[in-house]
Amino acid sequence: MAITRKENYMRLGRGEMPEYVPSWSMGMRRPESPIWSVAPSVMGAPMFGPPPSDEKSDERREFTDDWGITRTAVDEVGGAALPKPGNFLITDITKWDQVVKWPAYPAEFNTVDWEAMAKEDMKDIDRNEYGVVTMGGFGPFQSFINFIGFTEGLCALLEEPESVKEMLHFICDYYMPIMEKTVQYYDPDIVYLLDDTASKYAPFFSVEVYKDIFKPIYTRLAQPALDRGIPIQFHNCGKCDDFIPDMLDFGVKFWDPAQQENDLLQVKKDYAGQLVIVGGFDFVPPADRDATEEEVREYVRSVLDKYAPGGGYAFAGGMLGPASEQEKTMQYNSWVQDEVATYGKTFYK
């Protein structure tokens, strides 16, 4: 009997060898993906704005998220939304409580039939073939920066850490009942947390700041999963391998996108059987021309050759592009996924 995609991926989290190289797709329901993401249908907090009316337009699309932050959705980044420049809500972190208010707490959070909602949200998922990952809570660092901006935010971490902690725990208080009910009624195979805390070259703050301010929030968000023995998958871009020991403390078993600026081979060696590297794909098309199909496929093979031996690895990656060039981006990604499927299928034979 053939092993299911789900079992092949979940073996990694138990420190076991997969039969073939799994391919993870964040937030996507694709046939080749072993895990499909689900979010309770009562949740909001948009990360993407209205698509441009003209697909070749550079016009910024503004909208307001659940927390009152004005965001702009831009064509160049496929509609992803960032806070409107120069329009941050917090100018004095010591007065955060005058600005940061819970979104109107929807009555349905308390009155909704969570069991029925979970059943409806997952009705199309074959849970024998596919695992379920629930997207959890919020990214504390990114959320904090969205309110205050990078410059003021990084200063506040050093100058007023207690105010930052108070604000983040206030936000976390809002999400915890949702996390608890989601884990209870959706019974996920993996709980997904995410926060980008590093640039390409270094973390945005020290390990000491991480331990003092952010790790307690991640631990709170992870606790409903940990109480049920559910592993955590954690998304953190950039060079963030300094944080791995603390990630393990709050139940992280899978780490994506595990970019190559981290010493991934050393991470594999140091944390064999404890942490799964999910990623390692950093292909950037040439600036002066389109990439060829063979260039893309060759790069995929080189990534698997480097990181997949011995297990402890799942592929994750793709290319992003402007909304106006989605056809080209989709072509690139179709080559990527096809090469992972064909080359990765027999990698361990």
Coordinates of C-alpha atoms in Angstrom, one line a residue:
M1 CA 0.0 0.0 0.0
A2 CA 1.4 3.4 -1.1
I3 CA 2.3 5.8 1.7
T4 CA 0.1 8.9 1.8
R5 CA 1.4 12.4 1.3
K6 CA 0.4 13.2 4.8
E7 CA 2.3 10.3 6.4
N8 CA 5.4 11.0 4.3
Y9 CA 5.5 14.5 5.6
M10 CA 4.6 13.7 9.2
R11 CA 7.3 11.1 9.4
L12 CA 9.8 14.0 9.2
G13 CA 8.4 15.5 12.4
R14 CA 9.0 12.2 14.2
G15 CA 12.6 12.1 13.1
E16 CA 11.9 9.3 10.6
M17 CA 12.9 8.9 7.0
P18 CA 10.3 9.8 4.3
E19 CA 10.0 7.6 1.2
Y20 CA 10.4 10.6 -1.0
V21 CA 11.1 14.3 -0.7
P22 CA 7.9 16.0 0.4
S23 CA 6.9 19.4 -1.1
W24 CA 5.3 21.9 1.2
S25 CA 3.1 24.8 -0.1
M26 CA 2.3 27.5 2.4
G27 CA -1.4 28.3 2.5
M28 CA -2.2 26.4 -0.6
R29 CA -4.4 23.5 -1.5
R30 CA -2.5 21.8 -4.3
P31 CA -2.6 18.1 -5.2
E32 CA 1.1 17.7 -4.6
S33 CA 1.1 19.3 -1.2
P34 CA 0.9 16.9 1.8
I35 CA -0.6 19.5 4.1
W36 CA -3.6 21.7 3.4
S37 CA -4.2 24.9 5.4
V38 CA -7.4 25.8 7.1
A39 CA -8.5 28.9 9.0
P40 CA -11.7 29.3 10.8
S41 CA -14.2 31.1 8.5
V42 CA -15.0 33.6 11.3
M43 CA -11.4 35.1 11.2
G44 CA -10.5 38.3 9.4
A45 CA -7.3 40.3 9.5
P46 CA -6.5 40.5 5.8
M47 CA -3.0 40.4 4.5
F48 CA -3.8 41.1 0.9
G49 CA -5.7 44.0 -0.4
P50 CA -8.2 44.4 -3.3
P51 CA -6.6 43.4 -6.6
P52 CA -5.7 46.2 -9.0
S53 CA -8.5 46.9 -11.4
D54 CA -5.9 47.2 -14.1
E55 CA -3.5 44.3 -13.9
K56 CA -0.7 46.4 -15.3
S57 CA -1.3 49.3 -12.9
D58 CA 1.1 50.4 -10.2
E59 CA -1.7 52.1 -8.3
R60 CA -1.7 51.5 -4.5
R61 CA -4.9 50.0 -3.1
E62 CA -5.7 51.2 0.4
F63 CA -7.8 49.4 3.0
T64 CA -8.0 49.2 6.8
D65 CA -7.4 45.9 8.6
D66 CA -9.1 44.6 11.7
W67 CA -6.9 46.6 14.0
G68 CA -7.4 49.9 12.3
I69 CA -4.0 49.9 10.4
T70 CA -4.2 51.5 7.0
R71 CA -2.5 49.3 4.5
T72 CA -1.6 49.6 0.9
A73 CA -1.7 46.7 -1.6
V74 CA 0.8 47.1 -4.4
D75 CA 1.0 45.4 -7.8
E76 CA 4.8 44.8 -7.5
V77 CA 4.4 42.4 -4.7
G78 CA 1.3 40.6 -6.0
G79 CA -1.2 42.5 -3.8
A80 CA 0.5 41.9 -0.5
A81 CA -0.2 44.7 1.9
L82 CA 2.1 46.8 4.1
P83 CA 1.2 49.7 6.4
K84 CA 0.8 53.0 4.7
P85 CA 4.2 54.8 4.9
G86 CA 4.3 57.5 7.5
N87 CA 0.9 56.6 8.8
F88 CA 1.6 54.5 11.9
L89 CA -0.9 54.5 14.7
I90 CA 1.6 54.5 17.6
T91 CA 3.9 57.4 18.1
D92 CA 4.6 56.8 21.8
I93 CA 4.9 53.2 22.9
T94 CA 4.2 54.1 26.5
K95 CA 0.7 55.3 25.5
W96 CA -0.1 52.2 23.4
D97 CA -3.2 51.5 25.4
Q98 CA -4.7 54.7 24.1
V99 CA -4.4 53.5 20.6
V100 CA -4.5 49.7 20.4
K101 CA -8.0 48.4 20.8
W102 CA -9.4 45.0 20.2
P103 CA -11.3 44.6 17.0
A104 CA -15.1 44.5 17.5
Y105 CA -15.2 41.1 19.1
P106 CA -17.6 39.3 16.9
A107 CA -20.5 37.7 18.8
E108 CA -20.1 34.6 16.6
F109 CA -16.8 33.8 18.3
N110 CA -18.9 33.0 21.4
T111 CA -22.1 31.8 19.8
V112 CA -20.9 30.0 16.7
D113 CA -21.2 26.3 16.5
W114 CA -17.4 25.6 16.2
E115 CA -17.9 21.9 15.6
A116 CA -20.2 22.6 12.6
M117 CA -17.9 25.3 11.3
A118 CA -14.9 23.1 11.4
K119 CA -16.8 20.3 9.6
E120 CA -17.9 22.7 6.9
D121 CA -14.4 24.3 6.5
M122 CA -12.8 20.8 6.1
K123 CA -15.5 19.0 4.1
D124 CA -13.4 18.8 1.0
I125 CA -10.2 17.5 2.7
D126 CA -9.4 13.8 2.7
R127 CA -7.7 13.6 6.1
N128 CA -6.2 10.2 5.3
E129 CA -4.4 11.6 2.3
Y130 CA -3.8 15.2 3.5
G131 CA -2.8 16.7 6.8
V132 CA -4.5 19.8 8.1
V133 CA -2.5 22.8 9.3
T134 CA -4.3 25.6 11.1
M135 CA -2.9 29.1 10.7
G136 CA -2.5 30.4 14.2
G137 CA -2.7 33.8 16.0
F138 CA -0.5 36.6 14.9
G139 CA 3.2 37.4 14.3
P140 CA 4.1 39.5 17.4
F141 CA 7.2 41.3 15.9
Q142 CA 5.5 42.0 12.5
S143 CA 2.3 43.1 14.2
F144 CA 4.2 45.4 16.5
I145 CA 6.1 47.0 13.6
N146 CA 2.9 47.4 11.7
F147 CA 1.6 49.6 14.5
I148 CA 4.7 51.7 15.1
G149 CA 7.1 51.4 12.2
F150 CA 10.6 49.9 12.0
T151 CA 12.7 52.7 13.4
E152 CA 10.5 53.6 16.3
G153 CA 9.8 49.9 17.0
L154 CA 13.4 48.9 17.2
C155 CA 14.1 51.8 19.5
A156 CA 11.1 50.9 21.7
L157 CA 12.4 47.3 22.1
L158 CA 15.5 48.7 23.8
E159 CA 14.1 51.8 25.6
E160 CA 10.6 50.6 26.7
P161 CA 10.6 46.8 26.7
E162 CA 7.9 46.6 29.4
S163 CA 5.5 48.7 27.4
V164 CA 6.1 46.5 24.3
K165 CA 5.4 43.3 26.4
E166 CA 2.2 44.8 27.8
M167 CA 1.0 45.6 24.3
L168 CA 1.9 42.2 22.8
H169 CA 0.2 40.3 25.6
F170 CA -2.9 42.4 25.2
I171 CA -3.0 41.5 21.5
C172 CA -2.3 37.8 22.4
D173 CA -5.2 37.8 24.8
Y174 CA -7.5 38.5 21.9
Y175 CA -6.2 35.6 19.8
M176 CA -5.9 32.9 22.5
P177 CA -9.6 31.9 22.7
I178 CA -9.5 31.6 18.9
M179 CA -6.4 29.5 19.0
E180 CA -7.8 27.2 21.7
K181 CA -11.1 26.6 19.9
T182 CA -9.4 26.1 16.6
V183 CA -7.1 23.4 18.0
Q184 CA -10.0 21.8 19.8
Y185 CA -12.5 21.6 17.0
Y186 CA -10.3 21.4 13.9
D187 CA -7.9 18.8 15.5
P188 CA -5.1 19.8 13.1
D189 CA -2.0 17.7 12.4
I190 CA 0.2 20.8 12.6
V191 CA -0.3 24.3 14.1
Y192 CA 1.3 27.0 12.0
L193 CA 2.9 30.1 13.6
L194 CA 4.8 32.8 11.7
D195 CA 6.8 35.9 12.3
D196 CA 9.7 37.4 10.3
T197 CA 12.3 38.6 12.7
A198 CA 15.4 38.8 10.6
S199 CA 16.9 40.4 7.5
K200 CA 19.0 38.5 4.9
Y201 CA 22.1 39.1 6.9
A202 CA 21.2 39.1 10.6
P203 CA 18.2 39.2 13.1
F204 CA 16.6 42.5 13.8
F205 CA 17.4 42.1 17.5
S206 CA 19.4 40.1 19.9
V207 CA 18.7 36.6 21.2
E208 CA 18.2 38.2 24.6
V209 CA 15.4 40.4 23.3
Y210 CA 13.9 37.4 21.6
K211 CA 13.9 35.4 24.8
D212 CA 12.6 38.3 26.9
I213 CA 9.9 39.8 24.7
F214 CA 8.9 37.5 21.9
K215 CA 9.4 33.9 23.0
P216 CA 6.8 34.2 25.8
I217 CA 4.2 35.2 23.1
Y218 CA 5.1 32.3 20.8
T219 CA 4.9 30.0 23.8
R220 CA 1.4 31.2 24.7
L221 CA 0.2 30.8 21.1
A222 CA 1.7 27.3 20.8
Q223 CA 0.4 26.0 24.2
P224 CA -3.0 24.7 23.0
A225 CA -1.2 22.6 20.4
L226 CA 1.5 21.5 22.9
D227 CA -1.2 20.4 25.3
R228 CA -2.5 18.0 22.7
G229 CA 0.9 16.8 21.4
I230 CA 0.5 18.6 18.1
P231 CA 3.8 19.8 16.4
I232 CA 4.4 23.4 15.5
Q233 CA 5.6 24.6 12.1
F234 CA 7.2 28.0 12.2
H235 CA 7.7 30.4 9.4
N236 CA 10.6 32.8 9.8
C237 CA 12.4 34.4 6.9
G238 CA 16.0 35.7 6.8
K239 CA 19.0 34.7 8.8
C240 CA 17.3 33.6 12.0
D241 CA 19.2 30.4 12.9
D242 CA 20.3 32.0 16.2
F243 CA 16.7 31.6 17.4
I244 CA 16.5 27.8 16.7
P245 CA 17.2 26.6 20.3
D246 CA 14.3 28.8 21.6
M247 CA 12.1 27.7 18.7
L248 CA 12.5 24.1 19.9
D249 CA 11.4 25.1 23.4
F250 CA 8.0 26.1 22.2
G251 CA 7.4 23.0 20.1
V252 CA 8.7 23.8 16.7
K253 CA 9.4 20.7 14.6
F254 CA 9.2 22.2 11.1
W255 CA 10.9 25.4 10.1
D256 CA 10.3 27.2 6.8
P257 CA 11.3 28.8 4.5
A258 CA 14.8 28.0 5.9
Q259 CA 16.6 30.3 3.5
Q260 CA 20.2 29.7 2.4
E261 CA 21.7 32.6 4.3
N262 CA 21.4 30.3 7.3
D263 CA 24.0 27.5 7.6
L264 CA 21.4 24.9 6.8
L265 CA 23.8 22.0 6.6
Q266 CA 25.1 22.8 10.1
V267 CA 21.5 23.1 11.3
K268 CA 20.7 19.7 9.9
K269 CA 23.7 18.3 11.7
D270 CA 23.1 20.0 15.0
Y271 CA 19.4 19.3 15.2
A272 CA 19.0 16.0 13.4
G273 CA 15.8 14.3 14.5
Q274 CA 14.6 17.5 16.3
L275 CA 14.0 20.0 13.5
V276 CA 12.9 19.6 9.9
I277 CA 14.3 22.1 7.4
V278 CA 11.5 23.0 5.0
G279 CA 12.8 25.2 2.2
G280 CA 16.3 26.0 1.0
F281 CA 15.0 27.4 -2.3
D282 CA 16.4 30.9 -3.1
F283 CA 16.3 31.0 -6.9
V284 CA 16.2 34.5 -8.3
P285 CA 15.7 34.9 -12.1
P286 CA 18.3 36.9 -14.0
A287 CA 17.7 40.7 -13.9
D288 CA 18.2 41.2 -17.7
R289 CA 16.1 38.2 -19.0
D290 CA 13.7 35.5 -18.2
A291 CA 15.0 32.3 -16.7
T292 CA 14.9 29.2 -18.9
E293 CA 13.1 26.1 -17.9
E294 CA 16.4 24.1 -17.6
E295 CA 17.9 26.8 -15.3
V296 CA 14.9 26.5 -13.0
R297 CA 14.9 22.7 -13.0
E298 CA 18.6 22.5 -12.5
Y299 CA 18.4 24.7 -9.5
V300 CA 15.7 22.6 -7.9
R301 CA 17.8 19.5 -8.4
S302 CA 20.8 21.2 -6.8
V303 CA 18.8 22.2 -3.7
L304 CA 17.6 18.6 -3.2
D305 CA 21.1 17.2 -3.8
K306 CA 22.4 19.5 -1.1
Y307 CA 19.8 19.3 1.6
A308 CA 17.7 16.2 1.2
P309 CA 20.3 13.4 1.8
G310 CA 19.6 11.6 5.1
G311 CA 16.1 13.0 5.5
G312 CA 15.1 15.8 7.8
Y313 CA 14.2 17.9 4.8
A314 CA 11.1 19.0 2.8
F315 CA 11.2 21.2 -0.2
A316 CA 9.4 24.5 0.0
G317 CA 9.8 27.3 -2.5
G318 CA 8.7 29.2 -5.5
M319 CA 9.0 32.6 -7.1
L320 CA 6.9 35.7 -6.5
G321 CA 6.3 38.5 -8.9
P322 CA 4.1 41.5 -9.7
A323 CA 0.4 40.9 -10.2
S324 CA 0.9 42.1 -13.8
E325 CA 3.4 39.2 -14.5
Q326 CA 1.5 36.4 -12.8
E327 CA 1.4 34.2 -15.9
K328 CA 5.2 34.2 -16.1
T329 CA 5.4 33.6 -12.3
M330 CA 3.0 30.7 -12.6
Q331 CA 5.1 29.1 -15.4
Y332 CA 8.2 29.3 -13.3
N333 CA 6.5 27.7 -10.4
S334 CA 5.0 24.9 -12.5
W335 CA 8.5 24.0 -13.5
V336 CA 9.6 24.1 -9.9
Q337 CA 6.8 21.8 -8.6
D338 CA 7.1 19.4 -11.5
E339 CA 10.8 19.0 -10.9
V340 CA 10.4 18.4 -7.2
A341 CA 7.7 15.8 -7.9
T342 CA 9.7 13.9 -10.5
Y343 CA 13.3 14.2 -9.1
G344 CA 12.2 14.0 -5.5
K345 CA 10.0 11.0 -6.0
T346 CA 12.9 8.6 -6.5
F347 CA 15.5 10.5 -4.5
Y348 CA 15.8 8.0 -1.7
K349 CA 15.5 4.8 -3.9

